[in-house]
Amino acid sequence: MGRNLQSGERLRPVDLARRHGLSTQAVRNYEEAGILPAAGRTPHGYRTYTPLHARALRAFLALVPGHGHPTATSIMRAVNQGAADEALRLVDESHAQLLDDRRTLEAVERALRGLELTAASHPETASRSDTVSRPDAASGPDGTFIGPLAEQLGIRPATLRTWERAGLVRPRRDPRTGYRVYDEADVRDARLAHQLRRGGYLLEQIAPLIAQVRAAGGLEPLEAALGDWRGRLSARGRAMLTGAAELDAYLRERG
């Protein structure tokens, strides 16, 4: 089937671009990036595409919303290089990441409900913003340093320092070494900040949410943000289904 498509209808870059609402330069860039198979050339050197290229472009554009541009690019490159198993592995990794994000959301919701119950049981502590995450709440083996925490979250230590300046995390300092020490509550705050950042929230939007968590002021102020987060995950899951269908169609047409 792929051979028939390759030798069938011939498309100019502008034809492919118009069909997908792109510029002709974008189409050329996608070909150069390996997202599209190499174009044919006329005797005068002009690019010519086929319906197979159109199918590849549809697959890529469908993959981007669920997997992101870099991963979608890697998937298409792998397919076009004949490495379908590698492409499927990349798809699996994205699904695993989505599942991990869902589990993290569930964990955050459970943690927040636990904080709400704590605040209800001990109302005298509900107004103290340092009750949950005092900078001196842990010591020695009860804390972790910036390097291991950054590695655990998959971010750079500089990012944690930026979050500290923004008030998202409040590690204490080891009195002997001066190193930052993150206790259990700091790790929780860092995880929440990390997930909200991945969800598209700005630092100034995250700070009030974490302040609410620290104050154990209840789940209600956070429900809108959590609902939005849940909606983003659902949209990503649906987008992955759409991308999978288009990718499967492209793989079939390649033969």
mmCIF file of C-alpha atoms in Angstrom:
data_model
loop_
_atom_site.group_PDB
_atom_site.id
_atom_site.type_symbol
_atom_site.label_atom_id
_atom_site.label_comp_id
_atom_site.label_asym_id
_atom_site.label_seq_id
_atom_site.Cartn_x
_atom_site.Cartn_y
_atom_site.Cartn_z
ATOM 1 C CA MET A 1 0.000 0.000 0.000
ATOM 2 C CA GLY A 2 2.873 2.331 0.819
ATOM 3 C CA ARG A 3 4.324 1.793 -2.642
ATOM 4 C CA ASN A 4 1.045 2.798 -4.303
ATOM 5 C CA LEU A 5 0.929 5.988 -2.270
ATOM 6 C CA GLN A 6 4.533 6.781 -3.047
ATOM 7 C CA SER A 7 3.903 6.502 -6.774
ATOM 8 C CA GLY A 8 0.433 8.060 -6.831
ATOM 9 C CA GLU A 9 -0.697 11.661 -6.429
ATOM 10 C CA ARG A 10 2.082 14.231 -6.396
ATOM 11 C CA LEU A 11 1.797 17.177 -4.027
ATOM 12 C CA ARG A 12 3.711 20.428 -3.935
ATOM 13 C CA PRO A 13 4.882 21.820 -0.583
ATOM 14 C CA VAL A 14 2.144 24.453 -0.807
ATOM 15 C CA ASP A 15 -0.499 21.728 -1.310
ATOM 16 C CA LEU A 16 0.634 19.878 1.810
ATOM 17 C CA ALA A 17 0.878 23.114 3.774
ATOM 18 C CA ARG A 18 -2.616 24.350 2.875
ATOM 19 C CA ARG A 19 -4.234 21.035 3.743
ATOM 20 C CA HIS A 20 -2.898 21.297 7.288
ATOM 21 C CA GLY A 21 -2.941 25.045 7.913
ATOM 22 C CA LEU A 22 0.842 25.367 7.831
ATOM 23 C CA SER A 23 3.398 27.429 5.980
ATOM 24 C CA THR A 24 5.452 25.848 3.229
ATOM 25 C CA GLN A 25 8.558 26.561 5.301
ATOM 26 C CA ALA A 26 7.103 24.561 8.189
ATOM 27 C CA VAL A 27 6.605 21.596 5.852
ATOM 28 C CA ARG A 28 10.206 21.861 4.686
ATOM 29 C CA ASN A 29 11.408 22.124 8.282
ATOM 30 C CA TYR A 30 9.451 19.000 9.236
ATOM 31 C CA GLU A 31 11.043 17.098 6.381
ATOM 32 C CA GLU A 32 14.530 18.258 7.374
ATOM 33 C CA ALA A 33 13.828 17.223 10.987
ATOM 34 C CA GLY A 34 12.944 13.689 9.870
ATOM 35 C CA ILE A 35 9.272 14.062 10.798
ATOM 36 C CA LEU A 36 8.337 13.463 7.149
ATOM 37 C CA PRO A 37 9.998 10.984 4.807
ATOM 38 C CA ALA A 38 12.406 12.516 2.327
ATOM 39 C CA ALA A 39 10.594 14.257 -0.510
ATOM 40 C CA GLY A 40 11.010 13.334 -4.142
ATOM 41 C CA ARG A 41 12.506 15.869 -6.531
ATOM 42 C CA THR A 42 11.493 17.011 -9.995
ATOM 43 C CA PRO A 43 14.125 17.252 -12.754
ATOM 44 C CA HIS A 44 14.406 20.932 -11.798
ATOM 45 C CA GLY A 45 15.011 20.127 -8.126
ATOM 46 C CA TYR A 46 11.593 21.040 -6.718
ATOM 47 C CA ARG A 47 10.235 18.973 -3.836
ATOM 48 C CA THR A 48 7.283 16.680 -4.490
ATOM 49 C CA TYR A 49 5.253 14.940 -1.811
ATOM 50 C CA THR A 50 2.699 12.120 -1.859
ATOM 51 C CA PRO A 51 -0.367 11.152 0.186
ATOM 52 C CA LEU A 52 2.022 9.148 2.364
ATOM 53 C CA HIS A 53 3.723 12.405 3.361
ATOM 54 C CA ALA A 54 0.296 13.887 4.102
ATOM 55 C CA ARG A 55 -0.481 10.910 6.338
ATOM 56 C CA ALA A 56 2.840 11.355 8.138
ATOM 57 C CA LEU A 57 2.098 15.016 8.719
ATOM 58 C CA ARG A 58 -1.371 14.207 10.078
ATOM 59 C CA ALA A 59 0.159 11.647 12.428
ATOM 60 C CA PHE A 60 2.731 14.106 13.726
ATOM 61 C CA LEU A 61 0.224 16.915 14.283
ATOM 62 C CA ALA A 62 -2.061 14.469 16.110
ATOM 63 C CA LEU A 63 0.790 13.226 18.327
ATOM 64 C CA VAL A 64 1.923 16.668 19.491
ATOM 65 C CA PRO A 65 -1.001 17.529 21.855
ATOM 66 C CA GLY A 66 -0.637 14.287 23.808
ATOM 67 C CA HIS A 67 3.110 13.704 23.720
ATOM 68 C CA GLY A 68 4.625 17.150 23.196
ATOM 69 C CA HIS A 69 6.663 18.368 20.250
ATOM 70 C CA PRO A 70 10.032 16.752 21.160
ATOM 71 C CA THR A 71 8.584 13.287 21.803
ATOM 72 C CA ALA A 72 6.291 13.458 18.759
ATOM 73 C CA THR A 73 9.324 14.363 16.668
ATOM 74 C CA SER A 74 11.315 11.420 18.050
ATOM 75 C CA ILE A 75 8.415 9.048 17.377
ATOM 76 C CA MET A 76 8.124 10.109 13.745
ATOM 77 C CA ARG A 77 11.874 10.001 13.209
ATOM 78 C CA ALA A 78 11.975 6.452 14.529
ATOM 79 C CA VAL A 79 9.133 5.355 12.242
ATOM 80 C CA ASN A 80 10.712 6.964 9.196
ATOM 81 C CA GLN A 81 14.015 5.277 9.993
ATOM 82 C CA GLY A 82 12.288 1.886 10.107
ATOM 83 C CA ALA A 83 12.549 1.602 13.897
ATOM 84 C CA ALA A 84 8.874 1.030 14.716
ATOM 85 C CA ASP A 85 9.677 -0.687 18.024
ATOM 86 C CA GLU A 86 11.565 2.402 19.199
ATOM 87 C CA ALA A 87 8.612 4.575 18.211
ATOM 88 C CA LEU A 88 6.251 2.369 20.222
ATOM 89 C CA ARG A 89 8.622 2.459 23.190
ATOM 90 C CA LEU A 90 8.461 6.265 23.147
ATOM 91 C CA VAL A 91 4.667 6.087 23.034
ATOM 92 C CA ASP A 92 4.710 3.702 26.008
ATOM 93 C CA GLU A 93 6.943 6.098 27.955
ATOM 94 C CA SER A 94 4.468 8.924 27.448
ATOM 95 C CA HIS A 95 1.598 6.742 28.642
ATOM 96 C CA ALA A 96 3.644 5.728 31.677
ATOM 97 C CA GLN A 97 4.334 9.393 32.430
ATOM 98 C CA LEU A 98 0.627 10.205 32.149
ATOM 99 C CA LEU A 99 -0.201 7.369 34.536
ATOM 100 C CA ASP A 100 2.446 8.636 36.951
ATOM 101 C CA ASP A 101 0.964 12.142 36.740
ATOM 102 C CA ARG A 102 -2.506 10.740 37.486
ATOM 103 C CA ARG A 103 -1.164 8.885 40.496
ATOM 104 C CA THR A 104 0.605 12.021 41.690
ATOM 105 C CA LEU A 105 -2.618 14.004 41.396
ATOM 106 C CA GLU A 106 -4.432 11.361 43.396
ATOM 107 C CA ALA A 107 -1.659 11.433 46.000
ATOM 108 C CA VAL A 108 -1.868 15.238 46.227
ATOM 109 C CA GLU A 109 -5.643 15.068 46.635
ATOM 110 C CA ARG A 110 -5.288 12.459 49.370
ATOM 111 C CA ALA A 111 -2.621 14.541 51.094
ATOM 112 C CA LEU A 112 -4.763 17.666 50.941
ATOM 113 C CA ARG A 113 -7.760 15.813 52.345
ATOM 114 C CA GLY A 114 -5.520 14.580 55.133
ATOM 115 C CA LEU A 115 -4.467 18.159 55.835
ATOM 116 C CA GLU A 116 -8.099 19.198 55.887
ATOM 117 C CA LEU A 117 -8.878 16.528 58.461
ATOM 118 C CA THR A 118 -5.889 17.614 60.533
ATOM 119 C CA ALA A 119 -7.038 21.213 60.458
ATOM 120 C CA ALA A 120 -10.552 20.166 61.506
ATOM 121 C CA SER A 121 -9.211 18.094 64.390
ATOM 122 C CA HIS A 122 -6.782 20.805 65.538
ATOM 123 C CA PRO A 123 -8.296 24.186 64.668
ATOM 124 C CA GLU A 124 -5.751 25.977 66.821
ATOM 125 C CA THR A 125 -3.062 25.101 64.263
ATOM 126 C CA ALA A 126 -5.032 25.961 61.137
ATOM 127 C CA SER A 127 -3.954 29.603 61.129
ATOM 128 C CA ARG A 128 -0.263 28.896 61.575
ATOM 129 C CA SER A 129 1.407 28.809 58.201
ATOM 130 C CA ASP A 130 4.498 27.096 59.593
ATOM 131 C CA THR A 131 2.715 24.240 61.326
ATOM 132 C CA VAL A 132 2.988 21.839 58.403
ATOM 133 C CA SER A 133 6.361 22.870 57.026
ATOM 134 C CA ARG A 134 8.605 24.465 59.635
ATOM 135 C CA PRO A 135 12.154 24.950 58.348
ATOM 136 C CA ASP A 136 13.563 23.244 61.443
ATOM 137 C CA ALA A 137 11.077 20.359 61.467
ATOM 138 C CA ALA A 138 13.565 17.680 60.481
ATOM 139 C CA SER A 139 17.201 16.871 61.072
ATOM 140 C CA GLY A 140 19.848 14.410 59.994
ATOM 141 C CA PRO A 141 18.367 11.297 58.371
ATOM 142 C CA ASP A 142 14.913 12.903 58.251
ATOM 143 C CA GLY A 143 15.987 15.310 55.520
ATOM 144 C CA THR A 144 17.409 15.235 52.021
ATOM 145 C CA PHE A 145 19.826 17.555 50.248
ATOM 146 C CA ILE A 146 19.220 19.585 47.101
ATOM 147 C CA GLY A 147 21.074 17.277 44.699
ATOM 148 C CA PRO A 148 19.195 14.052 45.513
ATOM 149 C CA LEU A 149 15.841 15.869 45.582
ATOM 150 C CA ALA A 150 16.485 17.521 42.213
ATOM 151 C CA GLU A 151 17.487 14.167 40.729
ATOM 152 C CA GLN A 152 14.376 12.520 42.155
ATOM 153 C CA LEU A 153 12.153 15.140 40.526
ATOM 154 C CA GLY A 154 14.092 15.206 37.250
ATOM 155 C CA ILE A 155 14.977 18.904 37.530
ATOM 156 C CA ARG A 156 18.131 20.952 38.094
ATOM 157 C CA PRO A 157 19.223 22.090 41.564
ATOM 158 C CA ALA A 158 19.033 25.661 40.208
ATOM 159 C CA THR A 159 15.299 25.157 39.710
ATOM 160 C CA LEU A 160 14.851 24.289 43.386
ATOM 161 C CA ARG A 161 16.799 27.406 44.334
ATOM 162 C CA THR A 162 14.491 29.471 42.106
ATOM 163 C CA TRP A 163 11.476 27.900 43.781
ATOM 164 C CA GLU A 164 12.972 28.721 47.155
ATOM 165 C CA ARG A 165 13.317 32.392 46.201
ATOM 166 C CA ALA A 166 9.673 32.323 45.080
ATOM 167 C CA GLY A 167 8.621 30.854 48.428
ATOM 168 C CA LEU A 168 7.520 27.477 47.051
ATOM 169 C CA VAL A 169 9.954 25.514 49.210
ATOM 170 C CA ARG A 170 11.540 26.529 52.516
ATOM 171 C CA PRO A 171 14.452 24.224 53.327
ATOM 172 C CA ARG A 172 16.385 24.766 56.514
ATOM 173 C CA ARG A 173 20.181 25.026 56.594
ATOM 174 C CA ASP A 174 22.371 22.406 58.175
ATOM 175 C CA PRO A 175 24.126 24.283 61.041
ATOM 176 C CA ARG A 176 27.447 22.560 60.402
ATOM 177 C CA THR A 177 27.680 22.622 56.602
ATOM 178 C CA GLY A 178 25.229 25.343 55.620
ATOM 179 C CA TYR A 179 23.684 22.965 53.081
ATOM 180 C CA ARG A 180 19.974 23.116 52.362
ATOM 181 C CA VAL A 181 18.027 20.287 54.014
ATOM 182 C CA TYR A 182 14.544 19.414 52.765
ATOM 183 C CA ASP A 183 12.281 17.683 55.252
ATOM 184 C CA GLU A 184 9.233 15.588 54.394
ATOM 185 C CA ALA A 185 6.967 18.629 54.085
ATOM 186 C CA ASP A 186 9.492 20.419 51.855
ATOM 187 C CA VAL A 187 9.611 17.384 49.567
ATOM 188 C CA ARG A 188 5.820 17.407 49.405
ATOM 189 C CA ASP A 189 5.822 21.108 48.507
ATOM 190 C CA ALA A 190 8.475 20.520 45.848
ATOM 191 C CA ARG A 191 6.471 17.672 44.326
ATOM 192 C CA LEU A 192 3.337 19.781 44.222
ATOM 193 C CA ALA A 193 5.231 22.695 42.672
ATOM 194 C CA HIS A 194 6.781 20.372 40.099
ATOM 195 C CA GLN A 195 3.445 18.950 39.009
ATOM 196 C CA LEU A 196 1.758 22.353 38.841
ATOM 197 C CA ARG A 197 4.630 23.711 36.766
ATOM 198 C CA ARG A 198 4.232 20.791 34.373
ATOM 199 C CA GLY A 199 0.548 21.639 34.220
ATOM 200 C CA GLY A 200 1.397 25.126 32.979
ATOM 201 C CA TYR A 201 1.055 27.125 36.204
ATOM 202 C CA LEU A 202 3.304 30.117 36.836
ATOM 203 C CA LEU A 203 5.360 30.450 40.026
ATOM 204 C CA GLU A 204 3.164 33.297 41.240
ATOM 205 C CA GLN A 205 0.107 31.078 40.759
ATOM 206 C CA ILE A 206 1.644 28.153 42.599
ATOM 207 C CA ALA A 207 2.809 30.088 45.674
ATOM 208 C CA PRO A 208 -0.729 30.721 47.068
ATOM 209 C CA LEU A 209 -1.666 27.077 46.555
ATOM 210 C CA ILE A 210 1.325 25.839 48.510
ATOM 211 C CA ALA A 211 0.666 28.444 51.193
ATOM 212 C CA GLN A 212 -2.826 26.969 51.519
ATOM 213 C CA VAL A 213 -1.380 23.489 51.849
ATOM 214 C CA ARG A 214 1.001 24.657 54.563
ATOM 215 C CA ALA A 215 -1.759 26.392 56.435
ATOM 216 C CA ALA A 216 -3.988 23.289 56.174
ATOM 217 C CA GLY A 217 -6.798 25.664 55.383
ATOM 218 C CA GLY A 218 -8.907 23.036 53.639
ATOM 219 C CA LEU A 219 -9.379 21.576 50.195
ATOM 220 C CA GLU A 220 -12.000 24.026 48.947
ATOM 221 C CA PRO A 221 -9.579 26.818 47.885
ATOM 222 C CA LEU A 222 -7.642 24.268 45.837
ATOM 223 C CA GLU A 223 -10.554 22.476 44.177
ATOM 224 C CA ALA A 224 -10.569 24.684 41.082
ATOM 225 C CA ALA A 225 -6.849 24.149 40.480
ATOM 226 C CA LEU A 226 -7.120 20.418 41.075
ATOM 227 C CA GLY A 227 -10.126 20.202 38.763
ATOM 228 C CA ASP A 228 -8.205 22.049 36.061
ATOM 229 C CA TRP A 229 -5.238 19.745 36.563
ATOM 230 C CA ARG A 230 -7.500 16.689 36.273
ATOM 231 C CA GLY A 231 -9.046 18.133 33.117
ATOM 232 C CA ARG A 232 -5.602 18.637 31.572
ATOM 233 C CA LEU A 233 -4.709 15.006 32.239
ATOM 234 C CA SER A 234 -7.966 13.800 30.688
ATOM 235 C CA ALA A 235 -7.417 15.986 27.627
ATOM 236 C CA ARG A 236 -3.906 14.609 27.302
ATOM 237 C CA GLY A 237 -5.214 11.057 27.505
ATOM 238 C CA ARG A 238 -7.795 11.717 24.777
ATOM 239 C CA ALA A 239 -5.144 13.386 22.626
ATOM 240 C CA MET A 240 -2.938 10.314 22.998
ATOM 241 C CA LEU A 241 -5.795 8.148 21.691
ATOM 242 C CA THR A 242 -6.187 10.400 18.654
ATOM 243 C CA GLY A 243 -2.449 10.392 18.070
ATOM 244 C CA ALA A 244 -2.312 6.600 18.362
ATOM 245 C CA ALA A 245 -5.018 6.190 15.717
ATOM 246 C CA GLU A 246 -3.212 8.466 13.262
ATOM 247 C CA LEU A 247 0.141 6.828 13.974
ATOM 248 C CA ASP A 248 -1.357 3.397 13.404
ATOM 249 C CA ALA A 249 -2.828 4.557 10.096
ATOM 250 C CA TYR A 250 0.575 5.883 9.035
ATOM 251 C CA LEU A 251 2.312 2.652 10.009
ATOM 252 C CA ARG A 252 -0.229 0.660 8.012
ATOM 253 C CA GLU A 253 0.176 2.830 4.933
ATOM 254 C CA ARG A 254 3.945 2.534 5.100
ATOM 255 C CA GLY A 255 3.332 -1.206 4.689
#
